[in-house]
Each structure stands twice: as structure tokens, then as C-alpha cells.
Short mmCIF file of C-alpha atoms in Angstrom, two decimals:
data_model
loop_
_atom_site.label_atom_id
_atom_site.label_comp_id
_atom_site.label_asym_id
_atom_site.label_seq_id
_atom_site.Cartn_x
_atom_site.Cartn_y
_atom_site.Cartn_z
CA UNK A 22 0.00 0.00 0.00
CA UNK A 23 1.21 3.42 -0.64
CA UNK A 24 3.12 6.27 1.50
CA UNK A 25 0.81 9.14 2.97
CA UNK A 26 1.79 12.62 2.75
CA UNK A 27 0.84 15.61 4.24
CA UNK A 28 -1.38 16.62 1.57
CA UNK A 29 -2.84 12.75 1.29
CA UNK A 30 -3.70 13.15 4.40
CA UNK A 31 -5.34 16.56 4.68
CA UNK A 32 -7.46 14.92 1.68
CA UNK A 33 -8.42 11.66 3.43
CA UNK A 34 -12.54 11.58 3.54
CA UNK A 35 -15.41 9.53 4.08
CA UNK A 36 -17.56 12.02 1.92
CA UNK A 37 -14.95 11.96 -0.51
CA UNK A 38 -14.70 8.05 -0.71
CA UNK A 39 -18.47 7.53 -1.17
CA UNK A 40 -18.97 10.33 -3.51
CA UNK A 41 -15.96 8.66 -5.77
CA UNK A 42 -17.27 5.13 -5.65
CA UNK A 43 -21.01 6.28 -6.58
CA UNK A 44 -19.54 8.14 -9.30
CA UNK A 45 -17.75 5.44 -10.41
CA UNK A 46 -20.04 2.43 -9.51
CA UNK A 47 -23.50 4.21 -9.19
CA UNK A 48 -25.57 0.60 -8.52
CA UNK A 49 -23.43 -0.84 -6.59
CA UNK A 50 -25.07 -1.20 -2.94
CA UNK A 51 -23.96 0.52 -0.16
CA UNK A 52 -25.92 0.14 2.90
CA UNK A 53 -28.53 -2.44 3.88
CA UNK A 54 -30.52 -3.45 6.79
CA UNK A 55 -31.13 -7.51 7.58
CA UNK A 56 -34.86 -8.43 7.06
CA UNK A 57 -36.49 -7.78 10.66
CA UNK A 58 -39.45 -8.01 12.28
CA UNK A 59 -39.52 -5.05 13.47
CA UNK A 60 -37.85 -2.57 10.88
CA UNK A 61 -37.18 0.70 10.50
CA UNK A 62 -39.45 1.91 7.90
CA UNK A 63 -37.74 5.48 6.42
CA UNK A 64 -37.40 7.02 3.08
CA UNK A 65 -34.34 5.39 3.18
CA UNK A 66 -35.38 1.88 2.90
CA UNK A 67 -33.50 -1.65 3.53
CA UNK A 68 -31.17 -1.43 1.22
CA UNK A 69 -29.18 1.79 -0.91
CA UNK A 70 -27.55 1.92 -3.95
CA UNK A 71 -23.75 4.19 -3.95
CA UNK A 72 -25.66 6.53 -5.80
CA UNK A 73 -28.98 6.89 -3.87
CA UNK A 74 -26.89 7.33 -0.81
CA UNK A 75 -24.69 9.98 -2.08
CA UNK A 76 -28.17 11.79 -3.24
CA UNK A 77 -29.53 11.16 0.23
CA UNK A 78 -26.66 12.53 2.58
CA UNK A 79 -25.88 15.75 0.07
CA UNK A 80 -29.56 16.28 0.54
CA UNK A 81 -29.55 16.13 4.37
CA UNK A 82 -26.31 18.00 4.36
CA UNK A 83 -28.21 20.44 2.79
CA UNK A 84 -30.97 20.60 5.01
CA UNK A 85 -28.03 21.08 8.07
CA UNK A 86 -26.51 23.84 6.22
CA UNK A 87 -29.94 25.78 6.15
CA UNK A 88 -30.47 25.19 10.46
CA UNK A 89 -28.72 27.98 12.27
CA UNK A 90 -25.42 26.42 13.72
CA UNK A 91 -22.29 27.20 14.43
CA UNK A 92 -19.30 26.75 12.03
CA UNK A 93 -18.01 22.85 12.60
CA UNK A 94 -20.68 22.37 15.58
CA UNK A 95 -21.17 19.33 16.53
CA UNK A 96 -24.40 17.31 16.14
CA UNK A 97 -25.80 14.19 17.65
CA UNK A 98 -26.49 10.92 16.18
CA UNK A 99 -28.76 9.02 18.23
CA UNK A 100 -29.46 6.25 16.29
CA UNK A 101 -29.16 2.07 15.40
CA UNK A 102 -27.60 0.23 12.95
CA UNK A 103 -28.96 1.20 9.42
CA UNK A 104 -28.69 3.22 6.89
CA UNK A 105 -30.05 5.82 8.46
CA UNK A 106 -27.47 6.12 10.59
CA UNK A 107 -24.74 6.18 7.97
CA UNK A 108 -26.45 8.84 6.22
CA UNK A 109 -26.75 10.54 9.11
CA UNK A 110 -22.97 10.69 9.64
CA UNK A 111 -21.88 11.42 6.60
CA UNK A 112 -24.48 13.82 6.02
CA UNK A 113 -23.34 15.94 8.77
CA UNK A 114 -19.86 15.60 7.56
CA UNK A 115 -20.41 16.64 3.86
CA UNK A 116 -22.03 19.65 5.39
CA UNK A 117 -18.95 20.88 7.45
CA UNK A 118 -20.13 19.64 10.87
CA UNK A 119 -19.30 17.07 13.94
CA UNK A 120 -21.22 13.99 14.16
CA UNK A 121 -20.96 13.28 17.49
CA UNK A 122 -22.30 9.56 18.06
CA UNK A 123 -24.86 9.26 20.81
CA UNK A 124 -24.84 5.34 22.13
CA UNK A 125 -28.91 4.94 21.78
CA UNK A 126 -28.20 2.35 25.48
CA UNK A 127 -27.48 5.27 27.23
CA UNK A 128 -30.54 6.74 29.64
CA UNK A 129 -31.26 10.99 29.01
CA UNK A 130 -29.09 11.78 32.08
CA UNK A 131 -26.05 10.88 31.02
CA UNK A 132 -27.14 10.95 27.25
CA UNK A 133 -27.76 14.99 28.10
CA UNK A 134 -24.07 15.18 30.09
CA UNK A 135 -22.99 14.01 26.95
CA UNK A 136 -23.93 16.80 24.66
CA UNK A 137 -23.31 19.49 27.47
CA UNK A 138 -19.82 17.92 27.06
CA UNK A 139 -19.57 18.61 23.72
CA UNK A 140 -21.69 21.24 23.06
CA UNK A 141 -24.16 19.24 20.38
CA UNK A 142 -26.47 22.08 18.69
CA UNK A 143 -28.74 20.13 16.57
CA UNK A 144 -29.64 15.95 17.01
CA UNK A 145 -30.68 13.52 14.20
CA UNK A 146 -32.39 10.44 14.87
CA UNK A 147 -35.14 8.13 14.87
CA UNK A 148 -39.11 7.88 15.44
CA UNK A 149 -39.32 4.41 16.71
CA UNK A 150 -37.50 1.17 17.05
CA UNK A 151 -39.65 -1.40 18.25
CA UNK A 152 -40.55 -0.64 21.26
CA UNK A 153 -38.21 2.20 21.89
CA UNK A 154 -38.81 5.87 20.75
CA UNK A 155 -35.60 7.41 20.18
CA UNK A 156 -37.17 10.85 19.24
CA UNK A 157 -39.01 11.22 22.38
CA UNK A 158 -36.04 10.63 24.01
CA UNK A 159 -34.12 13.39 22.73
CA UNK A 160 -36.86 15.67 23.82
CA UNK A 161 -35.69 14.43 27.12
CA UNK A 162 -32.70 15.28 26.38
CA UNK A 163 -33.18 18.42 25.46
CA UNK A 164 -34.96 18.90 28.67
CA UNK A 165 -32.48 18.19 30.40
CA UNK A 166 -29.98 20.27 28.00
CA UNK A 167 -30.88 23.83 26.76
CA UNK A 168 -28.14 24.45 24.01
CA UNK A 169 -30.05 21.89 21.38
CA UNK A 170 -31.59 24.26 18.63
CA UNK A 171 -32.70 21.12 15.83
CA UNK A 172 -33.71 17.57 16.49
CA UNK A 173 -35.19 15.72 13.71
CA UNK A 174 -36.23 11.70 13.21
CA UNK A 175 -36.36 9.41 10.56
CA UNK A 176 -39.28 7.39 10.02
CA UNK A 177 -42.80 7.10 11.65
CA UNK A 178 -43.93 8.15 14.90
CA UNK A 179 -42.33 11.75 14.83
CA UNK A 180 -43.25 13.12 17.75
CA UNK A 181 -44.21 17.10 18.09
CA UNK A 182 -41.08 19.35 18.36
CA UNK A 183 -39.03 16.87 16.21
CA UNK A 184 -38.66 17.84 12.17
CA UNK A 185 -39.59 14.80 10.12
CA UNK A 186 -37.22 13.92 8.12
CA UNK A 187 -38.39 11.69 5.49
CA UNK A 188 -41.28 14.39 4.48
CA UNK A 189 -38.09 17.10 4.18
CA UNK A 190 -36.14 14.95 2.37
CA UNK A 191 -38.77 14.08 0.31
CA UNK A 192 -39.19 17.99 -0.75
CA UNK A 193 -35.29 19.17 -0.87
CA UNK A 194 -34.23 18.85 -4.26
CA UNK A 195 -30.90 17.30 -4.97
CA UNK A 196 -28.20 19.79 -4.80
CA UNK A 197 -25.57 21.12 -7.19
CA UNK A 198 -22.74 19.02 -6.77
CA UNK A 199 -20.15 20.97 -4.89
CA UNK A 200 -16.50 20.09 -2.70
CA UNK A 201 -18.02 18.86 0.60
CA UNK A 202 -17.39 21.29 3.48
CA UNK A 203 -14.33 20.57 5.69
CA UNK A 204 -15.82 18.22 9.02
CA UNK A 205 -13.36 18.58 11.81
CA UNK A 206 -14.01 14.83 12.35
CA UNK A 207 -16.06 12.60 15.04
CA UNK A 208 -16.90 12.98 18.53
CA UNK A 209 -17.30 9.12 20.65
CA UNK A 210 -17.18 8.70 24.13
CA UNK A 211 -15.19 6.48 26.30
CA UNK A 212 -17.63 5.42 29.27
CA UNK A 213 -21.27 6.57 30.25
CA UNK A 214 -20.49 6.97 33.84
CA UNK A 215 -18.06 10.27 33.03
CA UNK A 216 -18.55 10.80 29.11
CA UNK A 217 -15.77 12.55 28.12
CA UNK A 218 -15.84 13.57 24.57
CA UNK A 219 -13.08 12.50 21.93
CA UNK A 220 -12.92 14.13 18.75
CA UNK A 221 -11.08 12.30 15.88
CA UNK A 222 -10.34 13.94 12.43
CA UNK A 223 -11.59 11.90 9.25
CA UNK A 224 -8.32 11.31 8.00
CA UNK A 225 -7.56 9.55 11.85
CA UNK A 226 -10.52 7.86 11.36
CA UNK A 227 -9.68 6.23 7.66
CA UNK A 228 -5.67 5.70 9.85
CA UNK A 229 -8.04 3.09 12.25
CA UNK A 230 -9.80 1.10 9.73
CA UNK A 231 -7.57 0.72 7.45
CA UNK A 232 -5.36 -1.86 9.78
CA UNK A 233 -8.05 -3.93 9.75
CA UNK A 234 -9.44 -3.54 6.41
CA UNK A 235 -5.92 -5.24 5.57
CA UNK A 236 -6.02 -7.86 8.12
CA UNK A 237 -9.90 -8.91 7.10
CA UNK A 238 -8.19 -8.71 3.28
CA UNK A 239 -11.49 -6.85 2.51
CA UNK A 240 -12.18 -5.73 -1.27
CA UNK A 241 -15.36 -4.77 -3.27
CA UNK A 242 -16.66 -8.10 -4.15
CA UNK A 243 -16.98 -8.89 -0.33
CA UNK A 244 -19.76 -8.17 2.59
CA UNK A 245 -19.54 -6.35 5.82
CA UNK A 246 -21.99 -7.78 8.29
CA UNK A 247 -21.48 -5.69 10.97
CA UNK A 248 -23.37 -6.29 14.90
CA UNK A 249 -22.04 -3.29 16.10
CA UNK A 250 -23.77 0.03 16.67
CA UNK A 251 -21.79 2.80 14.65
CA UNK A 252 -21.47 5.05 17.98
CA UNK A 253 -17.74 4.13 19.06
CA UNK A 254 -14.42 3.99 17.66
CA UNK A 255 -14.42 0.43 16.56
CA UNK A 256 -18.22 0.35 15.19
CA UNK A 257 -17.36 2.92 13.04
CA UNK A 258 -13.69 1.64 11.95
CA UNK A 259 -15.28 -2.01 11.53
CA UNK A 260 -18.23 -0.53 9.85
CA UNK A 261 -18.88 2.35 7.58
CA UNK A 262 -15.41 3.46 7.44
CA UNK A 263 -14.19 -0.08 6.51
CA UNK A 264 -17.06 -0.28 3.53
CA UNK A 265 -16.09 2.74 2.03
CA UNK A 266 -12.34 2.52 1.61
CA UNK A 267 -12.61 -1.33 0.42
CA UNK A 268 -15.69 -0.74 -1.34
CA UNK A 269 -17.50 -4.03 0.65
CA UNK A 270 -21.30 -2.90 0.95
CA UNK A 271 -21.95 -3.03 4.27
CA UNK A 272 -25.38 -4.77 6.08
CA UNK A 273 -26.28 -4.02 9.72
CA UNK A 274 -29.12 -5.12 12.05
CA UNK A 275 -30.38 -2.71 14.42
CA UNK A 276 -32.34 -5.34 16.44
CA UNK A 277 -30.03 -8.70 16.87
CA UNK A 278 -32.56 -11.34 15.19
CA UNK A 279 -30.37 -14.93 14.88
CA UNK A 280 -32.44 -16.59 12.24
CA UNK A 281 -31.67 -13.41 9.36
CA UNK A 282 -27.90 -13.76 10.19
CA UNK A 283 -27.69 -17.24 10.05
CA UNK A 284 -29.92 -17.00 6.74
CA UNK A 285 -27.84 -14.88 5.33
CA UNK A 286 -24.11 -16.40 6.49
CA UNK A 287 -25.51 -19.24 5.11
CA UNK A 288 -26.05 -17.38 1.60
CA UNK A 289 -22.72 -16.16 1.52
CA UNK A 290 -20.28 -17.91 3.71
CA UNK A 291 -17.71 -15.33 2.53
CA UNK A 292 -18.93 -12.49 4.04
CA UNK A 293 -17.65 -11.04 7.04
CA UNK A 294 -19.41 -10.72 10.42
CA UNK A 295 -17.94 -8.13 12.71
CA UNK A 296 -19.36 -9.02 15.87
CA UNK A 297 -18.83 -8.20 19.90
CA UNK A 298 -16.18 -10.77 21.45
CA UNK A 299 -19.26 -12.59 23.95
CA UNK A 300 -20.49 -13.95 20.99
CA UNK A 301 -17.65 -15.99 20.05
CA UNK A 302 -18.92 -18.88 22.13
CA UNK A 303 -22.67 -19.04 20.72
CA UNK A 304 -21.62 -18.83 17.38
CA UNK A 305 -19.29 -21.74 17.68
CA UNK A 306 -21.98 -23.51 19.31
CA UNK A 307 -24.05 -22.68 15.87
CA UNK A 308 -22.11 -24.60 13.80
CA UNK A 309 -21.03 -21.41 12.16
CA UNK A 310 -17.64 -20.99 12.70
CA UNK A 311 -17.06 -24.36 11.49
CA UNK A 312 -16.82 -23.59 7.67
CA UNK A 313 -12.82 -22.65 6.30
CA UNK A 314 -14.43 -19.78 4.04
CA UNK A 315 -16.53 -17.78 7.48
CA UNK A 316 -14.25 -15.12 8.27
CA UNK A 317 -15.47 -13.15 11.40
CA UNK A 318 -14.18 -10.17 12.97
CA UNK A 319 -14.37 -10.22 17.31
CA UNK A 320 -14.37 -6.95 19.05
CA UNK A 321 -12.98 -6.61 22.18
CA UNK A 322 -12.97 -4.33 24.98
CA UNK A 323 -10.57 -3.54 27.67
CA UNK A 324 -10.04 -4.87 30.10
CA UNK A 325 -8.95 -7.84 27.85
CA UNK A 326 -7.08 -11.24 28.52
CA UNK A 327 -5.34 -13.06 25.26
CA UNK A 328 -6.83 -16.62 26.00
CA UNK A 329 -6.79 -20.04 23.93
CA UNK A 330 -10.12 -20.10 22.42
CA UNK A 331 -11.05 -23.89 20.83
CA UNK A 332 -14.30 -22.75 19.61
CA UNK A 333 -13.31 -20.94 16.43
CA UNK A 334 -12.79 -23.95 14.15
CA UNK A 335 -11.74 -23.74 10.50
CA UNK A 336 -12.99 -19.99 10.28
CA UNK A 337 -10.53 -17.54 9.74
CA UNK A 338 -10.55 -15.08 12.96
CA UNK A 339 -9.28 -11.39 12.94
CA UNK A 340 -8.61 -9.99 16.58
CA UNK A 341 -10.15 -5.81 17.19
CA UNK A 342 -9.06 -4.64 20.47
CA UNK A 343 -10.31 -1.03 21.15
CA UNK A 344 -8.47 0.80 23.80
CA UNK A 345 -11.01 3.09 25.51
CA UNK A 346 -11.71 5.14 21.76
CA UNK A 347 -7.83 5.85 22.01
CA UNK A 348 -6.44 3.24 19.56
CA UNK A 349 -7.98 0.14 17.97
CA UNK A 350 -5.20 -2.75 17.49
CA UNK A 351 -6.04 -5.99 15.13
CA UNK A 352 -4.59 -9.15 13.34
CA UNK A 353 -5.36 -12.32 12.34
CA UNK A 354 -5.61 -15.15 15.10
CA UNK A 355 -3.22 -17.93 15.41
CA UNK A 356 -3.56 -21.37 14.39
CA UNK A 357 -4.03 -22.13 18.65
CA UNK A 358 -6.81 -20.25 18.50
CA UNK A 359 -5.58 -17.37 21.13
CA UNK A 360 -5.19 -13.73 19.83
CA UNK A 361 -1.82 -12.04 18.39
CA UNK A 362 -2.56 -8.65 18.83
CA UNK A 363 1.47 -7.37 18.99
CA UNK A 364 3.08 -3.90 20.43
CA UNK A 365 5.16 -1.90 17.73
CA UNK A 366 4.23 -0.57 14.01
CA UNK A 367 0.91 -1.84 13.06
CA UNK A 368 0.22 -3.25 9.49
CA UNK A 369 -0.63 -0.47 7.26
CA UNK A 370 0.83 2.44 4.96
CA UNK A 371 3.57 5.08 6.37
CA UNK A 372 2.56 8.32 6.73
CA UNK A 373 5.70 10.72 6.63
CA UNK A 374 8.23 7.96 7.30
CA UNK A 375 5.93 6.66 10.65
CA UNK A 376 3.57 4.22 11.02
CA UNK A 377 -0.42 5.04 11.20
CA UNK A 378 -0.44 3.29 14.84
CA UNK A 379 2.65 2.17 16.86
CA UNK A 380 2.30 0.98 20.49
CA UNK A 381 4.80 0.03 22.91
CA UNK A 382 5.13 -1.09 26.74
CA UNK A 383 6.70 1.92 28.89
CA UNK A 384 7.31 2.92 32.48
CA UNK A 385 5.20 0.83 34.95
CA UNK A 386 3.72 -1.11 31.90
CA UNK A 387 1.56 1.55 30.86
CA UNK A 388 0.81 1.57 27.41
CA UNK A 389 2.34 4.18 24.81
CA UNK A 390 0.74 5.09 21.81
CA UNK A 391 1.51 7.44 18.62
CA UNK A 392 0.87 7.74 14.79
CA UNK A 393 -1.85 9.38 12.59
CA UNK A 394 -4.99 6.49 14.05
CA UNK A 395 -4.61 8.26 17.39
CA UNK A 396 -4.84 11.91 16.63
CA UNK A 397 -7.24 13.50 19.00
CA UNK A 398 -8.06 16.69 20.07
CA UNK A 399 -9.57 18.20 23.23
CA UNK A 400 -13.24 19.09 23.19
CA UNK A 401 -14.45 21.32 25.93
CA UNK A 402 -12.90 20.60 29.21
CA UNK A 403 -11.20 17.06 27.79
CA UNK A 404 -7.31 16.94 28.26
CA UNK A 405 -5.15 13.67 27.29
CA UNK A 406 -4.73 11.58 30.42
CA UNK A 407 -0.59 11.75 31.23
CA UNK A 408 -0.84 15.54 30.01
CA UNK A 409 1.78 16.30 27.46
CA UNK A 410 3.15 14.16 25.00
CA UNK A 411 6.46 12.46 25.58
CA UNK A 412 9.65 12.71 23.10
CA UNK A 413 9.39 11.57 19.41
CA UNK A 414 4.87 11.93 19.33
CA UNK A 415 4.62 8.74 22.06
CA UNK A 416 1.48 9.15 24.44
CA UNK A 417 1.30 7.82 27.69
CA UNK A 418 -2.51 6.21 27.99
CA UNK A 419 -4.25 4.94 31.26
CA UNK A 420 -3.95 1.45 30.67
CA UNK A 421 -1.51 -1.49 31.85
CA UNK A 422 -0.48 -3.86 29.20
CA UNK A 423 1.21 -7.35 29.65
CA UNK A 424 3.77 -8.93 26.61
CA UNK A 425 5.86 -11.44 26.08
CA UNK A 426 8.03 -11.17 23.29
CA UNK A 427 6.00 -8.03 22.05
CA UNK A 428 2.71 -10.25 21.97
CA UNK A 429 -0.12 -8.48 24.08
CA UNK A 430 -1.08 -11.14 27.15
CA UNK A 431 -3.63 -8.41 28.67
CA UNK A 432 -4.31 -4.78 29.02
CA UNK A 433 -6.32 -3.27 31.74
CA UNK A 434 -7.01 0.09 33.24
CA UNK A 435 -4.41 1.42 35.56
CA UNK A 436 -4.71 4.67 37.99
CA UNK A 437 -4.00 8.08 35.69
CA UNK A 438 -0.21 7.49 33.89
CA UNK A 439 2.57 9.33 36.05
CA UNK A 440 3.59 12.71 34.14
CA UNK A 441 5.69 12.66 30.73
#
């Protein structure tokens, strides 16, 4: 894979990688939803073709531009898997602003701490998901919070207060294609007991994913079936990101519903599942992970313990390890079935002579990061944890890692890093 450069990089996009591949490969699809029986029924439908999303989120971009906020604010995304939600995002990029992803598990209190802490100005996100109503929650929210000036909802059940967004959609004609506005990236957050928001540029975004686009060897005539929720570092990465640099339509579920996954693994045994780490064990006890050609993607969080697993079979395991939204680490699993996530230069291009992601074990264990994947920048009252950085970019982080010959054993949290 190619060198980066400074002027690569300042060009590294989402918006910019979808708008390409629909020019280029108009009915290819994009997004899709797994059949459900409780759906999300939108303008948007189950499934979008490259083009019909790039229509879609220069439309709601649009629509942004014309609500009074601030230059780059940031805006909520409170919302499940689907292609809402990816329009959503990249919607809000295209149009110069922040997504900021709102996990929809989170209650209003700390859902309403969380965009006081980054100063959200406008929310986007759905009438109803089964049983849940999303949009009356961010009334709630806003409630609770008095700096939200838009909220608007996909689908039915739009509550008063809320803009529905299918009907505007529906009435904004498609814009005169035009540069996409400059986003200043992505706010996630790293725990809903303190959320402390983490903003990450697009081009540090594209530096996370594309470690493990490599190690899932993903490419255009593949499928992303992705179980996680795009609100964190690693949903995203795993997700939408990794569709649009390999070009790998990607197919989420916002409700988990076994029988439609296992319908459609069955239909293409090729495709890959990105999937939470618990689920290792009931999938192996499906019979799925039996099959040479499954290739499956296991997220884990920290704290996390490199163990012998026997349940994977024949299918071909990649390791995700995401670091409290710092850093997300991956590789393939070894033939014993235990994970080789490694300290050092991750797999991946060289930006400026230096690796996207390199990790290493320093003083009392903690671990060390630096490289273009963990770029991040204060928002609000947010300062890195071990203050300034060290010599030569290196980060201290709050976490204690265990190796052995450079291979990761365990990382955990640790009490704040001692000063640089």
C-alpha cells in the first residue's frame, strides 16, 4: 500500500470516498438493513444503492446547512444500525459539521451530560425502534440540556417538536454538486459513567480502519456484516469506514434477530461478520464458525485477557481490540486459536516515514501510543490523560499492558499514567 503525505492526508474523507465510488459504480449497494421483524421503515429503505446514498446525505447536508449552527458544531447521532445512521454521519460531515455519536443504550441523564460535554447544537435520529422511541427521548434530552436548537427523526412516529425527516427529504431537491465542506471529524465517548468527549479527524478515522481492512483482506466483491452500533471507535472503523475505503457494501441489524444472520451467512459464507467478542462462544456452538471460508471479525474491549479459544474452528478469525476510543489494534488469530494482537508498528501504509499506529510497553507497563490512528483533540474541558506528549509523538494512555516477546497477554485500566 502506498506512502501518505501531508497533503494525502489533509485529503483523506469519508464524503470523498463515497462520492468517488457512486460516481464510479453508481448501482453498486452501499448500505442495507437484515430483514427484521420489526424494521425501520424510512425514506431510506432496507437497502441503498452508492448513488442513492450519495443523493440522500448531500440532501440532508443540505438541510443542516440551512439550520442555524455554528461553524463545525457538533451534532448528535442518536441512532441504530442502518442506513439511516450512515447517512446521518456522513451527512453531517459533507455539510462541514461534527457527528458526534450518541450510544442509543445510554438513559437521558447521562445521554444529556454528553452533549453538554460537547456542546451538540442540533440531534438527528429516529421515530421508533420497536418498542423504543428514540425521538421522544431526545426531547428528554433536550430537557435536560438547553443548548439543542434542531432535532429531527427518521421514520414514523415523529413526535411534536421533532422535524420529520423523510417528508423534508422528500421535498429538498438534490443539490448542485459541490467540494463537501471541511468536518473537523467525530466525537465518541469512552464510558457513560463520566462521558468525556473525543474528537477524531476523518483522516484519523480512515488511519483506524484501514489496519483492519488489511487484516480482514477486505475488497469490493466482499460483505460487511457488521453487529455493532456505529457510535464508538471500533463500530465505526469495523463498519462504515471499513465499507467505504474497500468498497465491501456493508449490512447491519439494528435489532439482533439470529435466524436473518444465520440465513444470510448461510447465503454467503464469505462475508464477514464483525461481531462483539461474547459472541464468540454461541456462534461456535451454531455450527457457524465451522466452515474454512466464514471469516469473522471479534471486538474486544478492555479490560482484555489473550486466551486459547477452541471454539473458532476452520474460520478464519481477525482480533479488534479497542483501547477506551484511544487506539484500535487488530490481526489475524493464530492457528491455537488465542489472539496475536502485537506492540510496535501496526500493518498499514507510512505516513511521513511513521507508522499510522505504533504501540509500545513503557514505564510501569503503561501503554504508549503514537501515529496518525490516534490523533485526537480536546473538546471542551477534555485533556489527554498523562498531560503532554512524551519525546518523538509517544502518548502515555491509562492502561496497563502485559507482553511477552512483544505479543499483548492483557491490558487493563491502571490509575491516571505518572507525568511525561
Amino acid at each position: 500500500m502506498a506512502a501518505l503525505d501531508d497533503e494525502i492526508w489533509a485529503r483523506l474523507s469519508l464524503t470523498r470516498l463515497l462520492t468517488g465510488s457512486a460516481r464510479r459504480s453508481p448501482e453498486r449497494s452501499a448500505f442495507a438493513s437484515l430483514p427484521s421483524a420489526e424494521p425501520v421503515a424510512s425514506l431510506l429503505g432496507a437497502e441503498m444503492r452508492l448513488a442513492q446514498a450519495d443523493t440522500m446525505s448531500a440532501r440532508l447536508a443540505t438541510v443542516l446547512g440551512n439550520v442555524r449552527l455554528d461553524p463545525k458544531a457538533a451534532v448528535g447521532i442518536l441512532m441504530p444500525s442502518g442506513p439511516e445512521a450512515c447517512i446521518a454521519i456522513l451527512a453531517t460531515m459533507r455539510a462541514g459539521f461534527c457527528p458526534t455519536l450518541l450510544p442509543l443504550g445510554w438513559d437521558a441523564p447521562p445521554l444529556a451530560q454528553a452533549c453538554e460535554a460537547a456542546g451538540v447544537q442540533a440531534l438527528l435520529t429516529i421515530g421508533r425502534l420497536a418498542g423504543m422511541r428514540p425521538a421522544d427521548m431526545a426531547r428528554h434530552i433536550a430537557a435536560r440540556y438547553f443548548g439543542l436548537r434542531f432535532i429531527a427523526a427518521f421514520g414514523d412516529k415523529v413526535p411534536d417538536g421533532v422535524v420529520a425527516l423523510d417528508t423534508v427529504l422528500a421535498e429538498t431537491e438534490d443539490p448542485v454538486p459541490a467540494p463537501a465542506a471541511a468536518s473537523p471529524g467525530v466525537i465518541t465517548f469512552n464510558r457513560p459513567d463520566r462521558p468525556t468527549p473525543l474528537l477524531r479527524s476523518e483522516a484519523s478515522l480512515i488511519a483506524s480502519a484501514l489496519p483492519f481492512v488489511l487484516a480482514a483482506k477486505l475488497g469490493a466483491g466482499q460483505q460487511i456484516i457488521s453487529l455493532l452500533a456505529p457510535d464508538d471507535l471500533a463500530g465505526l472503523s469495523c463498519g462504515l469506514a471499513a465499507a467505504l475505503i474497500s468498497g465491501a457494501p456493508l449490512i447491519m441489524q439494528a435489532l439482533f434477530d439470529s435466524r436473518p444472520l444465520a440465513d444470510r451467512l448461510v447465503a454467503d459464507p464469505q462475508a464477514l461478520l464483525v461481531a462483539p467478542a461474547w459472541l464468540e462462544q454461541p456462534l461456535a456452538a451454531s455450527g457457524l464458525l465451522r466452515d474454512r471460508r466464514r471469516r469473522v471479525a471479534f471486538v474486544h474491549q478492555v479490560p482484555f485477557r489473550a486466551e486459547p479459544s477452541d471454539a473458532a474452528g476452520e474460520a478464519h478469525i481477525v482480533d479488534v481490540l479497542d483501547i477506551g476510543e484511544f487506539a484500535l489494534l487488530c490481526a489475524v488469530r493464530g492457528g491455537n486459536g488465542q489472539p496475536t494482537l502485537m506492540l510496535g508498528p501496526q500493518p498499514g501504509p507510512m505516513m511521513n516515514g511513521q507508522p499510522l499506529l505504533d504501540t509500545r510497553r513503557g514505564i510501569g507497563g503503561h501503554l504508549e501510543v503514537r501515529g496518525g490512528a490516534t490523533e485526537i483533540a480536546p473538546v471542551g474541558r477534555f485533556e489527554w490523560p498523562g498531560g503532554a506528549p512524551l519525546a518523538d509523538g509517544w502518548r502515555r494512555l491509562p492502561y496497563r499492558v502485559d507482553s511477552l516477546d512483544a505479543r499483548i497477554l492483557a491490558i487493563s485500566e491502571a490509575a491516571e499514567p505518572p507525568a511525561a
